[in-house]
């Protein structure tokens, strides 16, 4: 069996979706190691994660486009199962699936994988495939592994309900300066990123802080002693909820008095962003004001 290298153009990932396309080549042999047939074709693996669920979907689509010998004249069956991987904790795959593989016909194998427990776990399940074309010896191989899936039950996102994401994908928190509900906050982000050292959030990613650190950052940048006109609030950037927050004013930290409703609405959008992308303490993200 052989898997030719996968090019970058055949791989696509977001925070909750992954897809990898490739080629596969299988050579069947009898018990005396003599070739009896050959098959080759295309494979597509897709994985749909759920930031609000401990279960996710994995699919393998395989289409054989060439066959010779017994692999062309006799039925070939393909059995696929999910292996959670060496050292995997709290991972439960779905049942094994078997289908007949016919030339030039796409066949789908669908699985559900579940991550149990409360800890932060990393999973890299692989699809183990066994091709059978009697009387040849069955050929077992594994599809190329996809990126690592991280599952957690951290209370800072979605109230502690378990969810899973591709934590290697760094999302972007986008804000529009013309939005009538939080435009003032977006404008502050835009101005601060261009004035502060390193352009935090734009030139380099931010890191989500723990709630305790976020409180300290907020008190340092926007202390209660700071005057706030009626209907106004103190807005900080980098956000107090990041480890970059609470820096030196004018150098690595900015604060601005803006409309209270814009500050609250912007904060609500940031909280939604954290939940949607399952950003837990230590995770990276960008922030771009448009």
Coordinates of C-alpha atoms in Angstrom, one line a residue:
X1 CA 0.0 0.0 0.0
X2 CA 1.2 3.5 -0.6
X3 CA 0.0 7.1 0.1
X4 CA 1.6 9.7 -2.2
X5 CA 2.5 13.0 -0.4
X6 CA -0.4 15.4 0.2
X7 CA 0.1 18.9 -1.2
X8 CA -0.8 22.0 0.8
X9 CA -3.6 22.7 -1.7
X10 CA -5.3 19.5 -0.7
X11 CA -5.5 20.4 3.0
X12 CA -8.0 22.8 4.6
X13 CA -8.7 23.6 8.2
X14 CA -10.7 26.0 10.3
X15 CA -11.3 26.0 14.1
X16 CA -14.0 23.3 13.7
X17 CA -13.5 21.8 10.2
X18 CA -10.8 19.8 8.6
X19 CA -10.3 18.2 5.2
X20 CA -7.5 16.3 3.6
X21 CA -7.4 14.9 0.1
X22 CA -4.9 12.4 -1.3
X23 CA -4.2 9.4 -3.4
X24 CA -4.0 5.7 -2.3
X25 CA -2.4 2.7 -4.1
X26 CA -3.0 -0.9 -3.0
X27 CA -1.1 -4.0 -4.3
X28 CA -2.7 -7.4 -3.5
X29 CA -0.5 -10.5 -3.1
X30 CA -1.1 -14.2 -2.5
X31 CA 0.4 -16.2 0.3
X32 CA 3.5 -16.6 -1.8
X33 CA 3.9 -12.9 -2.1
X34 CA 3.0 -12.9 -5.8
X35 CA 1.0 -9.9 -7.0
X36 CA -2.6 -10.7 -7.9
X37 CA -4.0 -7.3 -8.5
X38 CA -3.6 -3.5 -8.0
X39 CA -6.0 -0.6 -7.2
X40 CA -5.5 3.1 -6.9
X41 CA -7.7 6.1 -6.4
X42 CA -8.6 9.2 -4.5
X43 CA -9.4 9.7 -0.8
X44 CA -11.0 12.6 1.0
X45 CA -11.2 12.8 4.8
X46 CA -13.4 15.4 6.5
X47 CA -13.9 16.1 10.1
X48 CA -16.7 18.3 11.6
X49 CA -15.9 19.3 15.2
X50 CA -18.4 20.9 17.6
X51 CA -17.2 23.6 20.0
X52 CA -20.3 22.8 22.1
X53 CA -20.3 19.0 22.1
X54 CA -18.0 16.2 23.0
X55 CA -18.9 14.2 19.9
X56 CA -17.8 15.0 16.3
X57 CA -18.2 13.5 12.8
X58 CA -15.5 11.9 10.7
X59 CA -16.0 10.9 7.1
X60 CA -13.9 9.0 4.6
X61 CA -14.8 9.1 0.9
X62 CA -12.8 6.8 -1.3
X63 CA -13.1 6.4 -5.1
X64 CA -10.9 3.9 -6.8
X65 CA -10.1 4.9 -10.4
X66 CA -7.8 2.2 -11.6
X67 CA -7.7 -1.6 -11.0
X68 CA -5.8 -4.5 -12.5
X69 CA -5.8 -8.3 -12.2
X70 CA -8.1 -9.9 -9.6
X71 CA -8.8 -6.5 -8.1
X72 CA -10.6 -5.6 -11.3
X73 CA -12.4 -8.9 -11.9
X74 CA -13.5 -9.8 -8.4
X75 CA -15.3 -7.8 -5.6
X76 CA -13.1 -5.9 -3.2
X77 CA -14.3 -5.1 0.3
X78 CA -13.0 -2.3 2.5
X79 CA -13.4 -2.4 6.2
X80 CA -12.7 0.9 8.1
X81 CA -12.5 1.5 11.8
X82 CA -11.4 4.4 14.0
X83 CA -8.3 4.0 16.1
X84 CA -8.0 6.7 18.8
X85 CA -4.2 6.5 18.8
X86 CA -1.5 5.5 21.2
X87 CA -1.8 7.1 24.6
X88 CA -5.2 8.6 23.8
X89 CA -7.4 9.2 26.8
X90 CA -11.2 9.3 27.1
X91 CA -11.8 8.6 23.4
X92 CA -14.5 6.3 22.1
X93 CA -14.8 5.6 18.4
X94 CA -17.9 4.4 16.6
X95 CA -18.5 0.9 15.1
X96 CA -16.5 -0.6 12.3
X97 CA -18.0 -0.1 8.8
X98 CA -17.6 -2.4 5.7
X99 CA -18.5 -1.6 2.1
X100 CA -17.8 -3.1 -1.3
X101 CA -15.4 -0.9 -3.4
X102 CA -16.3 -0.7 -7.0
X103 CA -14.3 1.0 -9.8
X104 CA -15.1 4.6 -10.4
X105 CA -17.8 4.7 -7.7
X106 CA -17.4 6.9 -4.6
X107 CA -18.0 5.1 -1.3
X108 CA -18.6 6.9 2.0
X109 CA -17.6 5.7 5.5
X110 CA -19.2 7.8 8.3
X111 CA -18.1 7.7 12.0
X112 CA -18.9 9.5 15.2
X113 CA -16.1 10.0 17.7
X114 CA -16.6 10.9 21.3
X115 CA -14.4 12.5 23.9
X116 CA -15.3 11.7 27.5
X117 CA -14.2 13.1 30.8
X118 CA -13.5 16.6 32.2
X119 CA -9.8 17.1 31.5
X120 CA -8.2 18.8 28.5
X121 CA -7.5 15.9 26.1
X122 CA -5.8 15.9 22.7
X123 CA -7.0 13.3 20.2
X124 CA -5.5 12.3 16.8
X125 CA -7.7 9.4 15.7
X126 CA -6.7 7.6 12.5
X127 CA -8.8 5.5 10.1
X128 CA -7.5 1.9 9.8
X129 CA -8.5 0.4 6.5
X130 CA -8.4 -3.3 5.5
X131 CA -8.9 -4.2 1.8
X132 CA -9.9 -7.8 1.0
X133 CA -9.8 -9.4 -2.4
X134 CA -9.8 -13.2 -1.9
X135 CA -7.8 -15.3 -2.4
X136 CA -5.2 -12.5 -1.9
X137 CA -4.0 -11.7 1.6
X138 CA -6.0 -8.7 3.1
X139 CA -4.1 -5.4 3.1
X140 CA -4.3 -3.2 6.1
X141 CA -3.1 0.4 6.2
X142 CA -4.0 3.6 7.9
X143 CA -5.1 6.8 6.2
X144 CA -2.8 9.8 6.8
X145 CA -3.6 11.3 10.3
X146 CA -5.4 14.6 10.4
X147 CA -4.5 17.4 12.8
X148 CA -4.9 17.0 16.6
X149 CA -8.3 17.6 18.1
X150 CA -8.5 19.3 21.5
X151 CA -11.5 18.7 23.8
X152 CA -12.0 20.4 27.1
X153 CA -14.6 21.2 29.8
X154 CA -13.1 24.5 30.9
X155 CA -15.7 26.7 32.7
X156 CA -14.6 29.8 30.9
X157 CA -16.3 28.7 27.6
X158 CA -19.9 27.6 27.3
X159 CA -20.3 27.2 31.0
X160 CA -18.0 24.2 31.2
X161 CA -19.9 22.1 28.7
X162 CA -17.4 19.9 26.8
X163 CA -16.5 20.8 23.3
X164 CA -13.8 20.2 20.7
X165 CA -11.7 22.3 18.2
X166 CA -8.6 22.4 16.2
X167 CA -6.6 24.5 18.7
X168 CA -3.7 24.8 16.1
X169 CA -5.9 27.1 14.1
X170 CA -5.7 30.7 15.3
X171 CA -9.0 32.5 14.7
X172 CA -9.5 36.2 14.1
X173 CA -11.9 38.5 16.2
X174 CA -13.1 41.0 13.6
X175 CA -14.8 44.2 14.5
X176 CA -16.3 46.9 12.2
X177 CA -15.7 50.5 13.0
X178 CA -18.9 51.5 11.3
X179 CA -21.1 49.1 13.3
X180 CA -23.7 51.3 15.2
X181 CA -23.6 49.1 18.3
X182 CA -19.9 48.7 19.0
X183 CA -18.1 50.9 16.4
X184 CA -16.5 53.1 19.1
X185 CA -14.8 50.0 20.6
X186 CA -13.6 48.9 17.1
X187 CA -12.2 52.4 16.4
X188 CA -10.2 52.2 19.7
X189 CA -8.8 48.8 18.7
X190 CA -7.9 50.1 15.3
X191 CA -6.1 53.2 16.7
X192 CA -4.4 51.3 19.5
X193 CA -3.0 48.6 17.2
X194 CA -1.3 51.2 15.1
X195 CA 0.1 53.1 18.1
X196 CA 1.3 50.4 20.5
X197 CA 4.6 48.5 20.3
X198 CA 4.3 45.3 18.2
X199 CA 0.8 46.1 17.0
X200 CA -0.7 43.6 19.5
X201 CA -3.5 41.5 18.0
X202 CA -2.6 42.6 14.5
X203 CA 1.1 42.2 14.1
X204 CA 1.2 39.3 16.6
X205 CA -1.5 37.2 18.3
X206 CA -3.0 37.8 21.7
X207 CA -3.4 35.1 24.4
X208 CA -6.5 34.6 26.5
X209 CA -5.8 35.1 30.2
X210 CA -7.4 33.4 33.2
X211 CA -10.4 35.2 34.7
X212 CA -8.2 36.2 37.7
X213 CA -5.6 37.8 35.5
X214 CA -8.2 39.5 33.5
X215 CA -9.6 41.2 36.7
X216 CA -6.1 42.4 37.6
X217 CA -5.5 43.8 34.1
X218 CA -8.9 45.6 34.2
X219 CA -8.2 47.2 37.6
X220 CA -4.7 48.3 36.5
X221 CA -5.7 49.9 33.2
X222 CA -9.1 51.2 34.1
X223 CA -9.1 51.8 37.9
X224 CA -12.3 52.7 39.7
X225 CA -10.7 56.1 40.5
X226 CA -10.6 57.1 36.8
X227 CA -13.3 59.6 36.1
X228 CA -16.1 58.4 33.7
X229 CA -18.6 60.9 32.4
X230 CA -22.3 59.9 32.5
X231 CA -23.0 57.2 29.8
X232 CA -19.3 56.5 29.3
X233 CA -17.0 53.6 30.3
X234 CA -13.3 52.9 30.2
X235 CA -12.2 50.6 27.4
X236 CA -8.8 48.9 27.4
X237 CA -6.7 47.4 24.6
X238 CA -5.2 44.9 24.5
X239 CA -8.3 43.4 26.1
X240 CA -8.2 42.9 29.8
X241 CA -9.1 39.3 29.2
X242 CA -5.7 38.7 27.5
X243 CA -2.3 38.2 29.0
X244 CA -1.1 41.2 26.9
X245 CA -3.6 43.4 28.8
X246 CA -2.5 45.5 31.8
X247 CA 0.6 46.7 30.2
X248 CA 2.4 50.1 30.2
X249 CA 0.0 52.9 29.1
X250 CA 1.1 54.5 25.9
X251 CA 3.6 51.8 25.1
X252 CA 2.0 48.4 25.3
X253 CA -1.4 49.4 26.6
X254 CA -4.1 51.8 25.6
X255 CA -7.3 53.0 27.3
X256 CA -10.1 55.2 26.1
X257 CA -13.3 56.6 27.4
X258 CA -16.1 55.5 25.0
X259 CA -19.9 55.1 25.0
X260 CA -20.9 52.6 27.6
X261 CA -23.3 50.8 25.3
X262 CA -20.6 50.3 22.7
X263 CA -18.2 49.0 25.3
X264 CA -20.8 46.6 26.6
X265 CA -21.8 45.4 23.1
X266 CA -18.2 45.0 22.1
X267 CA -17.5 43.0 25.2
X268 CA -20.5 40.8 24.5
X269 CA -19.1 40.1 21.0
X270 CA -15.8 39.2 22.4
X271 CA -17.4 36.7 24.8
X272 CA -19.3 35.1 22.0
X273 CA -16.1 34.9 20.0
X274 CA -14.4 33.1 22.9
X275 CA -17.3 30.6 23.1
X276 CA -17.7 30.0 19.4
X277 CA -14.1 29.2 18.9
X278 CA -13.5 27.7 22.3
X279 CA -10.7 30.1 23.3
X280 CA -9.5 28.9 26.7
X281 CA -6.7 30.5 28.8
X282 CA -3.4 30.3 26.8
X283 CA -5.0 30.1 23.4
X284 CA -4.0 32.5 20.7
X285 CA -6.2 34.7 18.5
X286 CA -5.9 37.8 16.4
X287 CA -8.1 40.9 16.6
X288 CA -8.7 43.0 13.5
X289 CA -10.7 46.2 13.3
X290 CA -12.1 46.7 9.9

